[in-house]
Amino acid sequence: MWDFFIKNNRFAYLFLTALIGVGLYSISSIPRESSPEVVIPIGVVSTVLPGAPAADVESLVTNEIERGLSSLENVKEITSTSRESVSSVIIEFDESADLDKSILDLKDKVDAIKPDLPSDANDPFVSEVNFVDQPILTVAISADLSDLELTDLTSQLEKEIESVTGVSKVEINGVRDREVTVIVDQKSLLRYNLSLLDITQAIRNANLTFPIGQIINEGVSYNIAFDGDITDTSEIADIPISSLGGQPVYVSDIAKVEDALAPASSLSRLSVNGDPSQNSATIDVYKQVGGDITAITKAVNKRVEELKKVDGLLFGITTVPVIDSGDMINKDLLRLGGSGLQTVLLVVILLVFAIGWREGLLAGTAIPLSFMIGFIGLYFSGNTINFLSLFSLILGIGILVDSAIVMVEGINRKMKDNVHINKKEAAIQAIAEFKLPLISGTLTTVSMFVGLFIVSGVTGQFIASIPFTLIFLLFASLFVSLAILPLLASNFLHRRNTTQFEIKQLEYARKLESWYKRHLELYLHDKTKQQKFQALIISLLVFSIFLAINVFAGALAGPFTYLITLKSLQTQDKRSWPNWKRKIIWFPQFILVIVISSLISSTILPSARIVEVVFFEQSDSDYLIVEIEEPEGTTKDVTDISVRRVEEFLYSIPEIDSYSVTVGSGSQWGNGGTGEKFANIFINLDLDRKRTSTDIVTELRKQFSTLKDIDVTIDQPSDGPPTGAPILVKFLGDNLTDLTNLANQTAELFKEQSQTINVRTSTNNNSTEFVLELDKDKAAAVGVSPFLVSQLARTAIYGSDATSITTLVDDIDVVVKLNVSNDNLPTTDTVNRTSINALGDITVPSQVGPVPLSSLVNVSLRESSSVINHQDGKRVVSVEADVIEGANAREVQALLLAEIESNINLPDGVIISTGGGESDESNKAFMEMFLALIVGVGLMVCVLTLQFNSYLHMRYVLSILPYSLIGIFFGLAITGSTLSFPSMMGFIALSGIVVNNSILLIDMMNKLRKEDPSRSIDEVITITAASRLRPILLTTITTVFGMIPLTYAGDLWAPLAYAVMFGLIFSVFITLLLIPITYLNKPGEVRN
């Protein structure tokens, strides 16, 4: 089958040409993105209850909705947030659920709940959360313009950007929308005996257009419509409200009409090159579904630059790209692409020196050809090119070339050993000899990567492109090695006079083989040396297992592991156990000292933090995020003063290129939060800086700590999957006061720990509010309803939307407000700046005439919570914290939980939870990685048993797996790397690689025994060892060299590269001695 291409070479070259063409098309067409798409199935039910405080929203809306959704199927968790006027219920469905069907079921449930909601509540709105729908480009613009001029500028710029191909929408932040405000004078209301509701209704009725019907005139049907639209804002003042003495009363008679801008909900500023920040606006650009991020951002940036030319819309305007996903993707691809090119060059140069320039280049062709096929698979399977899939391609370079080396070296050896064989026959014989071990080796490697699909949740989605890419790549390399390379070798390899370089090359290779055979024979014929070698590697294995278990489970697991290992030594070979006991007596320094030292060292090393455990390594970032949170009730102007104090520290950091400030909301890349008490600063760092982002964060964190009266946090984006806070503790119960006290006590414990930073609670939203309690008897006596009073009070303070004027440019809201304080020059920004006494003076229309509000209500003060959170129907408060650089979040959280248990008494009915944080996600991911390892090994057992038809030989191959742990831990300790999720992936990848060498050895030993059963086992082993030494060393060296560029391609993936490099180096030396010794002692039966 595999020799089909050699026998039909003309068709084969046509096929190869087509394959390259489709591969190039796939490379050019495959979408590019920065990170893998992470989809979390979430639905949101949003309901507005105008004017209601958080407590009323919770009891009247949120609780009703949560009860109605209790029977909804495929639900993982229900959380909710009740805040003033708004209820948001968030439903997270199971990952296996059909999201479209689940959303439809959710809508049906919500429709059934509607009759139970308050009559004045708006209909609930069901939406689906799409984490992919994020801005791909954020541009900040700054200029010396008035608010109105800035609004007009951004409005025009919005249309310019929306015209760019691939842009779905543009959102403008930091500008004030145009608004018509009708500011009503209280004295005029009394004079004309009118109410605020009369004015609102009059304006609403004056702006109506609706169809009336049809008439038939002389056999022709005509539609009739009523057109009462307001077409210009100047018409508002002339709208009649009522009449007095036969004369109409117009809006202008009782109110000031202001065509200006709405009150600012947020403030934005921009600083460039250390200059003081200036007022600015930010523009968020979103892409269409399926759009190429790099192409769209490039087109938008080009359009912005065109508009900055003389006489252009942005001429003289400062623009700074705050976030440019296209640029980030290009940088990631360029950096990793450069690493990939370096890897290819290193591997090819190594092969040229090791096996000759023709053979080296021929084996090197496996890399681009395998990539072509791999890209075809990625493209047609709907995958994308992101930094993870590109990393996988680079990781695969060192792995995929192994099969090519074995095949090319085998063809070359057959041509040199038999001068009469032709090239095609040599290629066909090499295919026959190596196809089974290569197929088996590929399947064992694939088996380990298949296990990674077990990892679920956010982490599973995040890393899914790694096994997906590598599996495509490995099967592609197998096809290239068995089908394409023999075809090329049969045409381009030549039997020629041996050059001086090749003579030297062959001489050194034979010297190495002779040296290996000589030393191997010493071990094969000396039981004492064999036992010493086995004792040494088992002692090292004990050390590594101790270290691994202590890292994850603590020092108590060490003695248990020691007993298990000792028992395995006793049962490994019962016949030689007396010899083992004798050797232990005679070599106490050799074994007992090593084992005892291993036990002690493995207990001490984790505590000494020689090998640290983290979820994902924090890599250097070009961006920093600062968030500021003030106490509840703080206005944006006061928050802005605090922000400017924070900015003073930023001017002293030379590495800061620019930063943008937003007052009125938290960062979408940080902890979030909305309201005037929140602010965030997004910092762009200089790309040519000397210090890392972590160094800058550390310095700024120390400086911010001097601001004792401001809650400031600073962090940097992570390359890992999106997770919760590193440290997260939640308290669930019914009594909000108890929960708040628990959260505050826990926060104090967190702050006392030296390893925690940025401690924050969800209870920083309690405030004091005025409560207007209606005297129902007095209200009934004058014929006033509670709804009328509440609506009137809200309109007086916040205003009421009367109507909206549609123009060619935009829709303009018309808002009615009351001049509560009777200012002589009221504006839309100042009408609600008043006292509670002034509010009591507003008049309420009644059956007995206008009466003051103060005569109908009792005013009191109370403490309230502006936000009430639920989880699975219970109230919940949370305490979050970050950890300092180098700290282990899982260990810190365990320590803090112990502190909570010993220092805080939980009231009855209160539950403590840690779900949703980084520690919870990492524990789950590490456990699933362990399951993935078990599944991978199980699949390998099936493949090897099928190949060898022998349980014994299968065990021999797998016996090398645990010893790679020794190299991994020593490598991580030597390089100062962490035991992270990527390094564990390195162990899984390594498990599929190291067995290939054992497969090559045992497969050839079995073949030699079948060809000549009279050969001694010693002879079989030495022949095999000599012939397989060079391909084994070459594949190992190329894989190790292939990992080198990855060690500096990014901090996130360096531990994985180190794990593969050191684990493979140590494993190959163990393999070259362990497999021959084991096979010699018990060769087993060779079966077909």
CSV table of N, CA and C in Angstrom, one decimal, residues 9-58:
chain,number,residue,atom,x,y,z
A,9,ASN,N,4.9,7.0,-9.9
A,9,ASN,CA,5.5,8.2,-9.5
A,9,ASN,C,4.9,9.4,-10.3
A,10,ARG,N,4.5,9.2,-11.5
A,10,ARG,CA,3.9,10.4,-12.3
A,10,ARG,C,2.6,10.9,-11.6
A,11,PHE,N,1.8,9.9,-11.2
A,11,PHE,CA,0.5,10.3,-10.5
A,11,PHE,C,0.9,10.9,-9.2
A,12,ALA,N,1.9,10.4,-8.5
A,12,ALA,CA,2.3,10.8,-7.2
A,12,ALA,C,2.8,12.3,-7.2
A,13,TYR,N,3.5,12.7,-8.3
A,13,TYR,CA,4.0,14.1,-8.4
A,13,TYR,C,2.8,15.0,-8.7
A,14,LEU,N,1.8,14.6,-9.5
A,14,LEU,CA,0.6,15.4,-9.7
A,14,LEU,C,-0.1,15.5,-8.3
A,15,PHE,N,-0.2,14.4,-7.6
A,15,PHE,CA,-0.9,14.5,-6.3
A,15,PHE,C,-0.2,15.5,-5.4
A,16,LEU,N,1.1,15.4,-5.4
A,16,LEU,CA,1.9,16.2,-4.5
A,16,LEU,C,1.8,17.7,-4.9
A,17,THR,N,1.7,18.0,-6.2
A,17,THR,CA,1.5,19.4,-6.6
A,17,THR,C,0.2,19.9,-6.2
A,18,ALA,N,-0.8,19.1,-6.3
A,18,ALA,CA,-2.2,19.5,-5.9
A,18,ALA,C,-2.2,19.7,-4.4
A,19,LEU,N,-1.5,18.8,-3.7
A,19,LEU,CA,-1.5,18.9,-2.2
A,19,LEU,C,-0.9,20.3,-1.8
A,20,ILE,N,0.2,20.6,-2.4
A,20,ILE,CA,0.9,21.9,-2.1
A,20,ILE,C,0.0,23.1,-2.4
A,21,GLY,N,-0.7,23.0,-3.6
A,21,GLY,CA,-1.6,24.1,-4.0
A,21,GLY,C,-2.7,24.3,-2.9
A,22,VAL,N,-3.4,23.2,-2.5
A,22,VAL,CA,-4.4,23.3,-1.6
A,22,VAL,C,-3.9,23.8,-0.2
A,23,GLY,N,-2.7,23.3,0.1
A,23,GLY,CA,-2.1,23.7,1.4
A,23,GLY,C,-1.8,25.2,1.4
A,24,LEU,N,-1.3,25.8,0.3
A,24,LEU,CA,-1.0,27.2,0.2
A,24,LEU,C,-2.3,28.0,0.3
A,25,TYR,N,-3.4,27.5,-0.4
A,25,TYR,CA,-4.7,28.2,-0.3
A,25,TYR,C,-5.2,28.2,1.1
A,26,SER,N,-5.0,27.0,1.8
A,26,SER,CA,-5.5,26.9,3.2
A,26,SER,C,-4.7,27.9,4.1
A,27,ILE,N,-3.4,28.0,3.9
A,27,ILE,CA,-2.6,28.9,4.7
A,27,ILE,C,-3.0,30.4,4.5
A,28,SER,N,-3.3,30.7,3.3
A,28,SER,CA,-3.7,32.1,3.0
A,28,SER,C,-5.2,32.4,3.4
A,29,SER,N,-6.0,31.4,3.5
A,29,SER,CA,-7.4,31.6,3.8
A,29,SER,C,-7.8,31.4,5.3
A,30,ILE,N,-7.0,30.7,6.0
A,30,ILE,CA,-7.5,30.3,7.4
A,30,ILE,C,-7.5,31.6,8.2
A,31,PRO,N,-8.6,31.7,9.0
A,31,PRO,CA,-8.8,32.9,9.8
A,31,PRO,C,-7.7,33.0,10.9
A,32,ARG,N,-7.3,34.2,11.3
A,32,ARG,CA,-6.3,34.5,12.3
A,32,ARG,C,-6.9,35.2,13.5
A,33,GLU,N,-6.6,34.8,14.7
A,33,GLU,CA,-7.0,35.4,15.9
A,33,GLU,C,-6.0,35.3,17.0
A,34,SER,N,-6.1,36.2,18.0
A,34,SER,CA,-5.0,36.2,19.0
A,34,SER,C,-5.1,35.0,19.9
A,35,SER,N,-6.3,34.7,20.5
A,35,SER,CA,-6.5,33.6,21.4
A,35,SER,C,-7.6,32.7,20.9
A,36,PRO,N,-7.6,31.5,21.3
A,36,PRO,CA,-8.7,30.6,20.9
A,36,PRO,C,-10.0,31.1,21.4
A,37,GLU,N,-11.0,30.7,20.6
A,37,GLU,CA,-12.4,31.1,21.0
A,37,GLU,C,-12.9,30.3,22.2
A,38,VAL,N,-13.3,30.9,23.2
A,38,VAL,CA,-13.8,30.3,24.4
A,38,VAL,C,-15.3,30.6,24.5
A,39,VAL,N,-16.1,29.6,24.4
A,39,VAL,CA,-17.6,29.8,24.4
A,39,VAL,C,-18.1,29.2,25.7
A,40,ILE,N,-18.8,30.1,26.5
A,40,ILE,CA,-19.5,29.6,27.7
A,40,ILE,C,-21.0,29.8,27.5
A,41,PRO,N,-21.7,28.7,27.6
A,41,PRO,CA,-23.2,28.8,27.3
A,41,PRO,C,-23.9,29.6,28.4
A,42,ILE,N,-24.2,30.8,28.1
A,42,ILE,CA,-24.8,31.7,29.2
A,42,ILE,C,-26.0,32.4,28.5
A,43,GLY,N,-27.1,32.4,29.3
A,43,GLY,CA,-28.3,33.3,28.9
A,43,GLY,C,-28.5,34.3,30.0
A,44,VAL,N,-29.0,35.4,29.7
A,44,VAL,CA,-29.3,36.5,30.7
A,44,VAL,C,-30.7,37.0,30.5
A,45,VAL,N,-31.4,37.1,31.7
A,45,VAL,CA,-32.7,37.7,31.7
A,45,VAL,C,-32.6,39.0,32.4
A,46,SER,N,-32.9,40.1,31.7
A,46,SER,CA,-32.8,41.4,32.2
A,46,SER,C,-34.2,42.0,32.3
A,47,THR,N,-34.5,42.6,33.5
A,47,THR,CA,-35.8,43.2,33.7
A,47,THR,C,-35.6,44.6,34.4
A,48,VAL,N,-36.3,45.6,33.9
A,48,VAL,CA,-36.3,46.9,34.5
A,48,VAL,C,-37.5,47.2,35.3
A,49,LEU,N,-37.3,47.6,36.5
A,49,LEU,CA,-38.4,48.1,37.4
A,49,LEU,C,-38.1,49.5,37.7
A,50,PRO,N,-38.6,50.5,37.0
A,50,PRO,CA,-38.2,51.9,37.2
A,50,PRO,C,-38.4,52.4,38.6
A,51,GLY,N,-37.3,53.0,39.1
A,51,GLY,CA,-37.4,53.7,40.4
A,51,GLY,C,-37.3,52.8,41.6
A,52,ALA,N,-37.2,51.5,41.4
A,52,ALA,CA,-37.2,50.6,42.6
A,52,ALA,C,-35.8,50.4,43.1
A,53,PRO,N,-35.6,50.5,44.4
A,53,PRO,CA,-34.3,50.2,45.0
A,53,PRO,C,-33.9,48.7,44.9
A,54,ALA,N,-32.6,48.4,45.2
A,54,ALA,CA,-32.1,47.1,45.0
A,54,ALA,C,-32.9,46.0,45.7
A,55,ALA,N,-33.3,46.3,47.0
A,55,ALA,CA,-34.0,45.4,47.8
A,55,ALA,C,-35.4,45.0,47.2
A,56,ASP,N,-36.1,46.1,46.7
A,56,ASP,CA,-37.4,45.8,46.0
A,56,ASP,C,-37.2,45.1,44.7
A,57,VAL,N,-36.2,45.4,44.0
A,57,VAL,CA,-35.9,44.6,42.7
A,57,VAL,C,-35.7,43.2,43.0
A,58,GLU,N,-34.9,42.9,44.1
A,58,GLU,CA,-34.7,41.5,44.5
A,58,GLU,C,-35.9,40.8,44.9
